[in-house]
Amino acid sequence: MPFKFAILAGDGIGPEVTAEAVNILRVVAELGGHDFQFTQHLVGGVAIKSAGTPLPTATLDAALESDGVLMGAVGGNEFNALPPDKRPEAGLLQIRQALGGFANLRPAFAFKALGENSPLRADVIKDVDILFVRELLGGLYFGEPRAWNKDTHSAWNTMRYTRDEVIRVARVAFELARTRKKKVTSVDKANVLEVSQLWRAAVTEVAAEYPDVTLEHQLVDSCAMLLMSVPRHFDVVVTENLFGDILSDETGVISGSLGMLPSATIGGAVNLYEPVHGSAPDIAGTGKANPLGAILTAAMMLRYSAKLDQEAAAIEAAVNQVLDAGYRTADILRGNQPGQQLVTTKEMGLHVHSALTHLIDTRQSMHGV
Ligand code: NAD
């Protein structure tokens, strides 16, 4: 069965890291006998320049017709003076909204080879593997009424959820927990907020459908501390939009660099896959960008859209092998550690390419005996 992937590389380092991710997907297709079809489309600043809008209709149509959308990043200094709805970032918000994904998956894992890169102690982050499931379409970011009344010098936002909105994202978390360590931590502020009390009741309701999965509730303030002190305690963490935004960024320190972090947004018409980092205009075009976040994002696309879990795991293993071998882009190079070799974006992509080829070849020859 063919899989149609829409590639929206965007601005800055977006095209550089996305090219490496697509190369890796091509290896998977070639060696695994899969039919992956890629089409490239404009988004962000490049789309403003050539089509006058950050999300051209042709891009949105192609995204909606695809089996998965892989984005690079958008944004650039030359657009900073534009009003928010005309900037490249507006394209990102528009496509997220149009695709309708409500569950944002953000893994936070410790790479064995990068144990010394995190500001946290290596023994604290060892073997950490957390999957955040952040509700993406509700809560404070979208709730009405919202306003800043400059006459009265007051401002307000509304945190609002319906039971159904909580139930659908909780189900995603429990389903994912079933494929992992079968534990869900639901994060709220139920000691103060009514909306959190509803959240807690709805998640507890869903838990009854999953007797094989353990559910615990945590308050967001103490959870923020436990994520830094005992991160291995966590498996799947489900939480509302604002809390998820803050906690998943906090947990990003475990991986050591923004350039290593993948994400996926699922549950809508088509899933959207983006590395967590932005367009990094400060290093665009210098070959310094770390492509591993984009490559791990491509692995998520195989896992959640193409249902090719083994292939996704092979990409993740290849990334770990390359790190174990000491290859480092500038963002993850640490002066005081022996055995590291500085590589460019392209070279890093090629090392993952060859590790993956070797892994798949070995697996296939083992199947053959
Ligand atoms: P950024 O993520 O682009 O960069 C922050 C810092 O991290 C920079 O020093 C950058 O060099 C470094 N960095 C980021 N990704 C890296 C990688 N893969 N390898 C090595 N180093 C990396 O965030 P920013 O500087 O705040 O924003 C720059 C532009 O990107 C802005 O226009 C912003 O609006 C946009 N942005 C876009 C997205 C997105 O497209 N999803 C997300 C965040 C920011």
mmCIF file of N, CA and C and ligand atoms in Angstrom, residues 13 17 72-76 80 87 89 92 96 258-259 274-283 288-290 331, ligand 1:
data_model
loop_
_atom_site.group_PDB
_atom_site.id
_atom_site.type_symbol
_atom_site.label_atom_id
_atom_site.label_comp_id
_atom_site.label_asym_id
_atom_site.label_seq_id
_atom_site.Cartn_x
_atom_site.Cartn_y
_atom_site.Cartn_z
ATOM 1 N N ILE A 13 16.607 26.503 9.052
ATOM 2 C CA ILE A 13 17.193 25.156 9.006
ATOM 3 C C ILE A 13 16.155 24.100 8.625
ATOM 4 N N VAL A 17 17.270 20.133 7.747
ATOM 5 C CA VAL A 17 17.027 18.956 8.593
ATOM 6 C C VAL A 17 15.977 18.037 7.964
ATOM 7 N N GLY A 72 9.189 21.088 8.650
ATOM 8 C CA GLY A 72 10.513 21.456 9.146
ATOM 9 C C GLY A 72 10.326 22.498 10.238
ATOM 10 N N ALA A 73 10.442 23.756 9.862
ATOM 11 C CA ALA A 73 10.208 24.851 10.805
ATOM 12 C C ALA A 73 9.888 26.089 9.993
ATOM 13 N N VAL A 74 9.245 27.053 10.622
ATOM 14 C CA VAL A 74 8.942 28.305 9.919
ATOM 15 C C VAL A 74 9.436 29.492 10.739
ATOM 16 N N GLY A 75 9.618 30.613 10.042
ATOM 17 C CA GLY A 75 9.995 31.835 10.747
ATOM 18 C C GLY A 75 11.327 32.369 10.266
ATOM 19 N N GLY A 76 11.457 33.704 10.310
ATOM 20 C CA GLY A 76 12.720 34.325 9.914
ATOM 21 C C GLY A 76 12.702 35.780 10.343
ATOM 22 N N ASN A 80 9.756 39.642 11.027
ATOM 23 C CA ASN A 80 9.389 39.972 12.411
ATOM 24 C C ASN A 80 8.526 41.223 12.556
ATOM 25 N N ARG A 87 2.560 36.677 9.527
ATOM 26 C CA ARG A 87 3.908 36.139 9.707
ATOM 27 C C ARG A 87 3.962 34.651 9.346
ATOM 28 N N GLU A 89 4.743 32.169 11.099
ATOM 29 C CA GLU A 89 4.203 31.341 12.169
ATOM 30 C C GLU A 89 2.694 31.175 12.055
ATOM 31 N N LEU A 92 1.799 28.004 10.428
ATOM 32 C CA LEU A 92 1.890 26.840 11.308
ATOM 33 C C LEU A 92 0.599 26.684 12.112
ATOM 34 N N ARG A 96 -2.090 23.581 11.776
ATOM 35 C CA ARG A 96 -2.421 22.770 12.956
ATOM 36 C C ARG A 96 -3.934 22.739 13.145
ATOM 37 N N LEU A 258 17.689 21.114 22.135
ATOM 38 C CA LEU A 258 16.443 21.338 21.404
ATOM 39 C C LEU A 258 16.461 20.592 20.068
ATOM 40 N N GLY A 259 17.638 20.462 19.499
ATOM 41 C CA GLY A 259 17.784 19.830 18.185
ATOM 42 C C GLY A 259 17.524 18.338 18.175
ATOM 43 N N GLU A 274 6.405 17.342 13.565
ATOM 44 C CA GLU A 274 7.352 18.463 13.536
ATOM 45 C C GLU A 274 8.423 18.271 14.591
ATOM 46 N N PRO A 275 9.686 18.552 14.264
ATOM 47 C CA PRO A 275 10.650 18.633 15.353
ATOM 48 C C PRO A 275 10.259 19.810 16.253
ATOM 49 N N VAL A 276 10.681 19.758 17.507
ATOM 50 C CA VAL A 276 10.248 20.792 18.451
ATOM 51 C C VAL A 276 10.915 22.143 18.170
ATOM 52 N N HIS A 277 12.125 22.107 17.589
ATOM 53 C CA HIS A 277 12.864 23.363 17.419
ATOM 54 C C HIS A 277 12.256 24.255 16.341
ATOM 55 N N GLY A 278 12.704 25.519 16.323
ATOM 56 C CA GLY A 278 12.259 26.475 15.315
ATOM 57 C C GLY A 278 13.218 26.524 14.132
ATOM 58 N N SER A 279 13.185 27.640 13.393
ATOM 59 C CA SER A 279 13.941 27.727 12.139
ATOM 60 C C SER A 279 15.398 28.137 12.356
ATOM 61 N N ALA A 280 15.761 28.439 13.608
ATOM 62 C CA ALA A 280 17.158 28.736 13.984
ATOM 63 C C ALA A 280 17.891 29.599 12.958
ATOM 64 N N PRO A 281 17.409 30.826 12.708
ATOM 65 C CA PRO A 281 18.062 31.654 11.677
ATOM 66 C C PRO A 281 19.542 31.921 11.987
ATOM 67 N N ASP A 282 19.916 31.822 13.273
ATOM 68 C CA ASP A 282 21.320 32.091 13.634
ATOM 69 C C ASP A 282 22.286 31.069 13.042
ATOM 70 N N ILE A 283 21.810 29.861 12.713
ATOM 71 C CA ILE A 283 22.745 28.853 12.163
ATOM 72 C C ILE A 283 22.304 28.355 10.784
ATOM 73 N N LYS A 288 25.393 23.580 10.568
ATOM 74 C CA LYS A 288 25.513 23.277 12.007
ATOM 75 C C LYS A 288 24.240 22.652 12.586
ATOM 76 N N ALA A 289 23.145 22.676 11.834
ATOM 77 C CA ALA A 289 21.874 22.210 12.404
ATOM 78 C C ALA A 289 21.921 20.716 12.714
ATOM 79 N N ASN A 290 21.363 20.362 13.834
ATOM 80 C CA ASN A 290 21.259 18.956 14.226
ATOM 81 C C ASN A 290 20.008 18.371 13.561
ATOM 82 N N ASP A 331 25.715 21.534 18.535
ATOM 83 C CA ASP A 331 24.856 21.757 19.707
ATOM 84 C C ASP A 331 25.006 20.674 20.767
HETATM 85 P P1 NAD B 1 14.819 28.080 17.626
HETATM 86 O O1 NAD B 1 14.342 26.748 18.075
HETATM 87 O O2 NAD B 1 14.789 28.312 16.168
HETATM 88 O O3 NAD B 1 16.322 28.299 18.136
HETATM 89 C C1 NAD B 1 16.677 28.388 19.517
HETATM 90 C C2 NAD B 1 18.173 28.065 19.664
HETATM 91 O O4 NAD B 1 18.384 26.671 19.471
HETATM 92 C C3 NAD B 1 19.040 28.761 18.619
HETATM 93 O O5 NAD B 1 20.281 29.121 19.202
HETATM 94 C C4 NAD B 1 19.275 27.710 17.569
HETATM 95 O O6 NAD B 1 20.483 27.854 16.858
HETATM 96 C C5 NAD B 1 19.255 26.421 18.391
HETATM 97 N N1 NAD B 1 18.709 25.310 17.597
HETATM 98 C C6 NAD B 1 17.407 25.121 17.294
HETATM 99 N N2 NAD B 1 17.268 24.015 16.559
HETATM 100 C C7 NAD B 1 18.493 23.498 16.406
HETATM 101 C C8 NAD B 1 19.021 22.362 15.728
HETATM 102 N N3 NAD B 1 18.215 21.501 15.062
HETATM 103 N N4 NAD B 1 20.344 22.135 15.775
HETATM 104 C C9 NAD B 1 21.165 22.949 16.455
HETATM 105 N N5 NAD B 1 20.743 24.039 17.119
HETATM 106 C C10 NAD B 1 19.411 24.313 17.084
HETATM 107 O O7 NAD B 1 13.947 29.168 18.395
HETATM 108 P P2 NAD B 1 13.963 30.755 18.250
HETATM 109 O O8 NAD B 1 15.366 31.240 18.007
HETATM 110 O O9 NAD B 1 13.221 31.244 19.401
HETATM 111 O O10 NAD B 1 13.096 31.082 16.954
HETATM 112 C C11 NAD B 1 13.627 31.267 15.643
HETATM 113 C C12 NAD B 1 12.472 31.344 14.660
HETATM 114 O O11 NAD B 1 11.790 30.070 14.625
HETATM 115 C C13 NAD B 1 11.408 32.387 15.033
HETATM 116 O O12 NAD B 1 10.960 32.992 13.840
HETATM 117 C C14 NAD B 1 10.301 31.554 15.692
HETATM 118 O O13 NAD B 1 9.049 32.144 15.597
HETATM 119 C C15 NAD B 1 10.387 30.285 14.872
HETATM 120 N N6 NAD B 1 9.875 29.075 15.554
HETATM 121 C C16 NAD B 1 9.248 28.168 14.763
HETATM 122 C C17 NAD B 1 8.816 26.973 15.314
HETATM 123 C C18 NAD B 1 8.193 25.960 14.399
HETATM 124 O O14 NAD B 1 8.254 26.135 13.189
HETATM 125 N N7 NAD B 1 7.604 24.901 14.921
HETATM 126 C C19 NAD B 1 9.031 26.698 16.666
HETATM 127 C C20 NAD B 1 9.702 27.627 17.442
HETATM 128 C C21 NAD B 1 10.145 28.817 16.872
#
